Amino acid sequence: MSAYNIIDHEYDVLVVGAGGSGLRAAVGLSESGLKTACISKVFPTRSHTAAAQGGISAALGNAGEDDWRWHMYDTVKGSDWLGDQDSIEYLCKEAPQAVIELEHYGVPFSRTKNGKIYQRAFGGMTKNYGNEPVQRTCAAADRTGHAILHTLYGQALKHKTEFFIEYFALDLLMKNGECKGVMAWNLNDGTIHRFRSHITILATGGYGKIYYSATAAHTCTGDGNGMALRAGLPLQDMEFVQFHPTGLYGVGCLISEAFRGEGGFLVNSKGERFMEKYAPKAKDLASRDVVSRSMAIEINEGRGIGEHKVSHSFTY
């Protein structure tokens, strides 16, 4: 006999997480006619996708010549040649159509004078395989993630996705090595719920909040990783956490990459523009790993700013 009164639910597909990935999965599944549920520990439009400011990259070519192959090259190079190149090829090849799809869903992208989706320069984005910077990042002002999240939530509701909001996923239901659903805790009234499903999709976000200073929200605690690990499923590449180079130390407040895309540059305590030394071509628009490492070198050599010499200054 169970110590708790367990409330049962059955669905074709269960999506855990209601950020950009989870909502897009829910939209596609519901649209295809599958009975779909989405559980989230926060209200969907409070998911961390809302914090993504700068934009989403796709080789649309609205601000000059561009090619998905150049995008792929930049992404492989930006991964320090460690990325899964089949996945990167698919990502970059499909990105233009995915952005157009978001536009058709209703994402209010900023526009150029001739009505096309506005694109801005972002770190690591080049044309002709690293030759010169290119404007590839599609933006909705400085709140692109917020716009995408609200639009996808509206589409999910339109296609009858059932939401269980402020439900905390506890563990995967496993049978003979297969996932059959999820146990969840209703944070509102403390009840325990058993969600049975033919397919379970984990879209639970990252685990950046394990670090002292990070731009990740307090909700980014790796819940999905923990559930998978407890279920005996393997995890890989856990060390590859991308750090956004520019933020306020100790506070975890993001300074958008758009600052550098619009002409801002980094200086050290001597007022020197140091990225020219580490990335002579891309300079302040080098990929995030390069900018992060360059900043770390400057700080470790005593050229950081502030009381503890742990940060850098932006200049226009």
Short mmCIF file of C-alpha atoms in Angstrom, two decimals:
data_model
loop_
_atom_site.label_atom_id
_atom_site.label_comp_id
_atom_site.label_asym_id
_atom_site.label_seq_id
_atom_site.Cartn_x
_atom_site.Cartn_y
_atom_site.Cartn_z
CA MET A 1 0.00 0.00 0.00
CA SER A 2 1.39 3.40 -1.02
CA ALA A 3 2.16 5.98 1.67
CA TYR A 4 0.69 8.60 -0.68
CA ASN A 5 -2.53 8.89 -2.59
CA ILE A 6 -1.18 8.81 -6.15
CA ILE A 7 -3.17 10.54 -8.91
CA ASP A 8 -2.82 8.86 -12.32
CA HIS A 9 -2.68 10.41 -15.80
CA GLU A 10 -2.19 8.80 -19.23
CA TYR A 11 -0.94 10.47 -22.42
CA ASP A 12 0.55 9.56 -25.76
CA VAL A 13 3.50 11.86 -25.10
CA LEU A 14 4.76 13.61 -21.98
CA VAL A 15 7.09 16.60 -22.27
CA VAL A 16 9.01 17.56 -19.13
CA GLY A 17 9.96 21.22 -19.28
CA ALA A 18 8.28 24.23 -20.89
CA GLY A 19 11.16 26.30 -22.20
CA GLY A 20 11.74 26.87 -25.91
CA SER A 21 12.64 23.23 -26.63
CA GLY A 22 9.84 21.73 -24.57
CA LEU A 23 7.17 24.04 -25.97
CA ARG A 24 8.29 23.50 -29.57
CA ALA A 25 8.13 19.73 -29.02
CA ALA A 26 4.68 20.07 -27.46
CA VAL A 27 3.43 22.18 -30.37
CA GLY A 28 4.61 19.69 -32.98
CA LEU A 29 3.21 16.68 -31.14
CA SER A 30 -0.16 18.25 -30.37
CA GLU A 31 -0.42 19.58 -33.92
CA SER A 32 0.05 16.03 -35.25
CA GLY A 33 -2.89 14.80 -33.18
CA LEU A 34 -1.11 13.11 -30.28
CA LYS A 35 -2.53 13.52 -26.79
CA THR A 36 0.26 15.59 -25.25
CA ALA A 37 0.97 16.80 -21.74
CA CYS A 38 3.66 19.23 -20.64
CA ILE A 39 4.73 19.52 -17.01
CA SER A 40 6.79 22.43 -15.73
CA LYS A 41 8.01 23.52 -12.31
CA VAL A 42 7.44 27.17 -13.27
CA PHE A 43 4.82 28.91 -15.37
CA PRO A 44 5.87 28.30 -19.01
CA THR A 45 6.55 31.93 -19.84
CA ARG A 46 8.87 32.15 -16.82
CA SER A 47 11.14 29.43 -18.22
CA HIS A 48 14.75 30.43 -18.73
CA THR A 49 14.38 30.85 -22.50
CA ALA A 50 12.88 34.23 -21.59
CA ALA A 51 16.35 35.35 -20.48
CA ALA A 52 17.85 34.83 -23.97
CA GLN A 53 18.26 38.38 -25.21
CA GLY A 54 20.43 38.64 -28.29
CA GLY A 55 18.86 36.41 -30.92
CA ILE A 56 18.79 33.10 -32.78
CA SER A 57 21.27 32.44 -35.58
CA ALA A 58 20.34 31.29 -39.08
CA ALA A 59 21.94 31.89 -42.47
CA LEU A 60 19.02 33.83 -43.95
CA GLY A 61 21.28 36.30 -45.74
CA ASN A 62 19.05 39.30 -45.01
CA ALA A 63 21.99 41.57 -44.14
CA GLY A 64 24.43 40.35 -46.79
CA GLU A 65 25.57 37.13 -48.40
CA ASP A 66 25.46 34.08 -46.13
CA ASP A 67 25.50 30.28 -46.37
CA TRP A 68 24.57 27.53 -43.92
CA ARG A 69 27.96 25.91 -44.64
CA TRP A 70 29.70 29.00 -43.27
CA HIS A 71 27.43 28.77 -40.24
CA MET A 72 28.41 25.11 -39.83
CA TYR A 73 32.11 25.96 -40.07
CA ASP A 74 31.74 28.64 -37.39
CA THR A 75 29.82 26.26 -35.11
CA VAL A 76 32.36 23.43 -35.47
CA LYS A 77 35.21 25.89 -34.88
CA GLY A 78 33.33 27.45 -31.96
CA SER A 79 33.06 24.00 -30.37
CA ASP A 80 36.87 23.77 -30.53
CA TRP A 81 36.36 20.97 -33.10
CA LEU A 82 34.71 18.73 -30.47
CA GLY A 83 31.07 19.13 -31.57
CA ASP A 84 29.05 16.35 -33.21
CA GLN A 85 29.40 17.44 -36.83
CA ASP A 86 26.37 15.50 -38.07
CA SER A 87 24.21 17.31 -35.50
CA ILE A 88 25.82 20.65 -36.32
CA GLU A 89 25.20 20.13 -40.04
CA TYR A 90 21.52 19.41 -39.39
CA LEU A 91 21.21 22.40 -37.03
CA CYS A 92 22.73 24.91 -39.45
CA LYS A 93 21.02 23.53 -42.56
CA GLU A 94 17.57 23.59 -40.94
CA ALA A 95 17.99 26.86 -39.01
CA PRO A 96 16.67 29.21 -41.74
CA GLN A 97 13.44 27.24 -42.13
CA ALA A 98 13.06 27.00 -38.33
CA VAL A 99 13.31 30.80 -37.99
CA ILE A 100 10.77 31.32 -40.79
CA GLU A 101 8.51 28.83 -39.01
CA LEU A 102 8.79 30.87 -35.80
CA GLU A 103 7.94 33.98 -37.79
CA HIS A 104 4.82 32.26 -39.16
CA TYR A 105 3.86 31.22 -35.63
CA GLY A 106 3.90 34.90 -34.72
CA VAL A 107 7.32 35.75 -33.24
CA PRO A 108 7.62 39.56 -33.66
CA PHE A 109 11.14 39.69 -35.10
CA SER A 110 12.62 43.14 -35.60
CA ARG A 111 12.63 44.25 -39.24
CA THR A 112 14.96 45.88 -41.74
CA LYS A 113 13.78 48.88 -43.75
CA ASN A 114 12.65 46.56 -46.55
CA GLY A 115 10.63 44.38 -44.17
CA LYS A 116 12.96 41.41 -43.81
CA ILE A 117 13.91 39.82 -40.47
CA TYR A 118 16.62 41.95 -38.85
CA GLN A 119 19.97 40.22 -38.31
CA ARG A 120 22.86 41.41 -36.15
CA ALA A 121 26.50 40.44 -35.74
CA PHE A 122 27.27 37.96 -32.97
CA GLY A 123 30.38 36.29 -31.60
CA GLY A 124 32.02 33.70 -33.83
CA MET A 125 29.80 34.41 -36.86
CA THR A 126 31.78 34.80 -40.10
CA LYS A 127 31.43 34.57 -43.87
CA ASN A 128 33.68 32.66 -46.29
CA TYR A 129 34.87 30.25 -43.58
CA GLY A 130 36.28 32.68 -41.07
CA ASN A 131 37.18 35.49 -43.45
CA GLU A 132 35.13 38.37 -41.99
CA PRO A 133 32.20 38.95 -39.57
CA VAL A 134 28.65 38.43 -40.82
CA GLN A 135 25.25 39.54 -39.49
CA ARG A 136 23.50 36.21 -38.91
CA THR A 137 21.63 36.46 -35.60
CA CYS A 138 17.88 37.06 -35.98
CA ALA A 139 16.56 39.28 -33.20
CA ALA A 140 13.36 40.56 -31.68
CA ALA A 141 14.88 43.71 -30.17
CA ASP A 142 16.72 42.63 -27.00
CA ARG A 143 14.10 40.11 -25.88
CA THR A 144 14.22 37.37 -28.52
CA GLY A 145 13.85 34.48 -26.09
CA HIS A 146 10.92 36.19 -24.38
CA ALA A 147 9.17 36.66 -27.74
CA ILE A 148 9.78 33.06 -28.82
CA LEU A 149 8.60 31.66 -25.49
CA HIS A 150 5.32 33.56 -25.43
CA THR A 151 4.60 32.71 -29.05
CA LEU A 152 5.23 28.98 -28.59
CA TYR A 153 3.12 28.88 -25.44
CA GLY A 154 0.24 30.40 -27.37
CA GLN A 155 0.68 27.85 -30.15
CA ALA A 156 0.76 24.98 -27.65
CA LEU A 157 -2.52 26.15 -26.11
CA LYS A 158 -4.02 26.54 -29.57
CA HIS A 159 -3.23 22.90 -30.38
CA LYS A 160 -4.66 21.64 -27.06
CA THR A 161 -1.48 20.70 -25.21
CA GLU A 162 -2.45 20.02 -21.58
CA PHE A 163 -0.22 21.85 -19.11
CA PHE A 164 0.55 20.85 -15.54
CA ILE A 165 2.11 24.01 -14.13
CA GLU A 166 4.25 24.07 -10.98
CA TYR A 167 4.63 20.30 -11.05
CA PHE A 168 8.11 19.12 -10.09
CA ALA A 169 9.30 16.00 -11.94
CA LEU A 170 10.75 13.56 -9.40
CA ASP A 171 11.77 10.38 -11.21
CA LEU A 172 11.36 8.47 -14.46
CA LEU A 173 9.09 5.43 -14.47
CA MET A 174 11.24 2.62 -15.86
CA LYS A 175 10.17 -0.89 -16.92
CA ASN A 176 12.55 -3.38 -18.54
CA GLY A 177 14.94 -0.58 -19.43
CA GLU A 178 12.26 1.57 -21.07
CA CYS A 179 10.84 4.85 -19.82
CA LYS A 180 7.08 4.65 -19.31
CA GLY A 181 6.48 8.07 -17.80
CA VAL A 182 7.30 10.30 -14.84
CA MET A 183 6.42 10.73 -11.18
CA ALA A 184 5.73 14.36 -10.29
CA TRP A 185 4.93 16.47 -7.25
CA ASN A 186 2.29 19.20 -7.38
CA LEU A 187 3.98 22.12 -5.65
CA ASN A 188 0.64 23.82 -5.00
CA ASP A 189 -1.05 21.15 -2.87
CA GLY A 190 1.66 18.55 -2.28
CA THR A 191 -0.08 15.73 -4.16
CA ILE A 192 1.91 13.06 -6.00
CA HIS A 193 1.06 12.35 -9.65
CA ARG A 194 1.96 9.42 -11.90
CA PHE A 195 2.14 10.35 -15.59
CA ARG A 196 2.13 7.32 -17.88
CA SER A 197 3.11 7.89 -21.50
CA HIS A 198 4.30 6.03 -24.59
CA ILE A 199 7.01 8.63 -25.15
CA THR A 200 8.69 10.86 -22.58
CA ILE A 201 10.71 13.88 -23.70
CA LEU A 202 13.09 15.55 -21.27
CA ALA A 203 13.50 19.25 -22.09
CA THR A 204 14.58 20.27 -18.61
CA GLY A 205 17.26 22.81 -19.44
CA GLY A 206 20.75 23.17 -18.05
CA TYR A 207 22.48 23.08 -14.69
CA GLY A 208 24.32 26.40 -14.67
CA LYS A 209 23.20 27.22 -11.15
CA ILE A 210 25.63 24.69 -9.72
CA TYR A 211 28.22 27.45 -10.18
CA TYR A 212 28.60 30.33 -7.75
CA SER A 213 28.38 33.07 -10.35
CA ALA A 214 26.33 32.35 -13.45
CA THR A 215 23.73 34.00 -15.66
CA ALA A 216 21.51 30.93 -15.23
CA ALA A 217 18.29 31.30 -13.24
CA HIS A 218 17.82 29.63 -9.87
CA THR A 219 15.64 27.06 -11.66
CA CYS A 220 18.54 25.74 -13.76
CA THR A 221 19.41 22.87 -11.46
CA GLY A 222 19.81 19.87 -13.79
CA ASP A 223 16.63 18.05 -12.73
CA GLY A 224 16.46 16.04 -15.96
CA ASN A 225 20.08 14.98 -15.69
CA GLY A 226 19.46 13.76 -12.15
CA MET A 227 16.37 11.78 -13.15
CA ALA A 228 18.22 10.13 -16.03
CA LEU A 229 21.17 9.26 -13.81
CA ARG A 230 18.96 7.76 -11.10
CA ALA A 231 17.22 5.67 -13.77
CA GLY A 232 20.57 4.19 -14.79
CA LEU A 233 20.79 6.06 -18.08
CA PRO A 234 24.21 7.31 -19.23
CA LEU A 235 25.10 10.99 -19.35
CA GLN A 236 27.85 12.35 -21.55
CA ASP A 237 29.74 15.59 -22.17
CA MET A 238 28.70 17.00 -18.80
CA GLU A 239 31.81 19.16 -18.73
CA PHE A 240 30.71 21.18 -21.75
CA VAL A 241 28.90 24.03 -20.05
CA GLN A 242 29.02 27.19 -22.13
CA PHE A 243 29.76 30.30 -20.11
CA HIS A 244 28.55 33.63 -21.41
CA PRO A 245 31.69 35.76 -21.22
CA THR A 246 30.03 39.01 -20.16
CA GLY A 247 28.07 39.32 -16.95
CA LEU A 248 28.19 41.08 -13.61
CA TYR A 249 30.42 39.10 -11.26
CA GLY A 250 28.68 37.74 -8.17
CA VAL A 251 25.28 38.97 -9.32
CA GLY A 252 24.84 36.67 -12.30
CA CYS A 253 23.32 39.45 -14.41
CA LEU A 254 23.83 39.01 -18.14
CA ILE A 255 25.32 41.69 -20.37
CA SER A 256 24.01 40.67 -23.77
CA GLU A 257 26.36 39.74 -26.59
CA ALA A 258 24.41 42.30 -28.60
CA PHE A 259 26.53 44.95 -26.86
CA ARG A 260 29.57 43.65 -28.73
CA GLY A 261 27.53 43.04 -31.88
CA GLU A 262 26.57 46.72 -31.94
CA GLY A 263 30.16 47.93 -31.53
CA GLY A 264 31.01 47.55 -27.84
CA PHE A 265 34.45 46.23 -26.90
CA LEU A 266 36.21 44.91 -23.81
CA VAL A 267 39.02 46.70 -22.00
CA ASN A 268 41.17 45.71 -19.02
CA SER A 269 42.20 47.78 -16.00
CA LYS A 270 44.83 49.57 -18.12
CA GLY A 271 42.19 50.67 -20.61
CA GLU A 272 43.63 48.32 -23.22
CA ARG A 273 41.39 46.67 -25.79
CA PHE A 274 42.79 43.19 -25.16
CA MET A 275 40.75 40.97 -27.52
CA GLU A 276 42.82 42.28 -30.45
CA LYS A 277 45.72 40.36 -28.92
CA TYR A 278 43.93 37.00 -28.66
CA ALA A 279 41.70 37.09 -31.76
CA PRO A 280 43.20 39.57 -34.27
CA LYS A 281 40.47 39.02 -36.88
CA ALA A 282 37.27 38.58 -34.88
CA LYS A 283 38.42 40.67 -31.89
CA ASP A 284 35.49 41.18 -29.47
CA LEU A 285 33.22 39.09 -31.70
CA ALA A 286 35.26 35.92 -31.27
CA SER A 287 33.37 32.82 -30.12
CA ARG A 288 32.37 32.67 -26.47
CA ASP A 289 34.98 30.11 -25.44
CA VAL A 290 37.75 32.29 -26.91
CA VAL A 291 36.44 35.45 -25.21
CA SER A 292 36.02 33.61 -21.89
CA ARG A 293 39.56 32.22 -21.98
CA SER A 294 41.00 35.59 -22.98
CA MET A 295 39.23 37.30 -20.08
CA ALA A 296 40.50 34.60 -17.71
CA ILE A 297 44.08 35.20 -18.85
CA GLU A 298 43.75 38.96 -18.33
CA ILE A 299 42.26 38.45 -14.85
CA ASN A 300 44.87 35.86 -13.83
CA GLU A 301 47.65 38.22 -14.92
CA GLY A 302 46.24 40.99 -12.73
CA ARG A 303 44.55 43.16 -15.33
CA GLY A 304 40.96 42.68 -14.16
CA ILE A 305 38.94 45.60 -12.77
CA GLY A 306 37.11 46.20 -9.52
CA GLU A 307 38.12 45.57 -5.93
CA HIS A 308 38.96 41.91 -6.54
CA LYS A 309 40.25 42.35 -10.11
CA VAL A 310 37.77 39.78 -11.41
CA SER A 311 35.90 41.56 -14.20
CA HIS A 312 36.26 43.74 -17.27
CA SER A 313 34.84 46.96 -18.60
CA PHE A 314 32.73 47.63 -21.71
CA THR A 315 33.44 50.63 -23.92
CA TYR A 316 31.74 52.01 -27.03
#
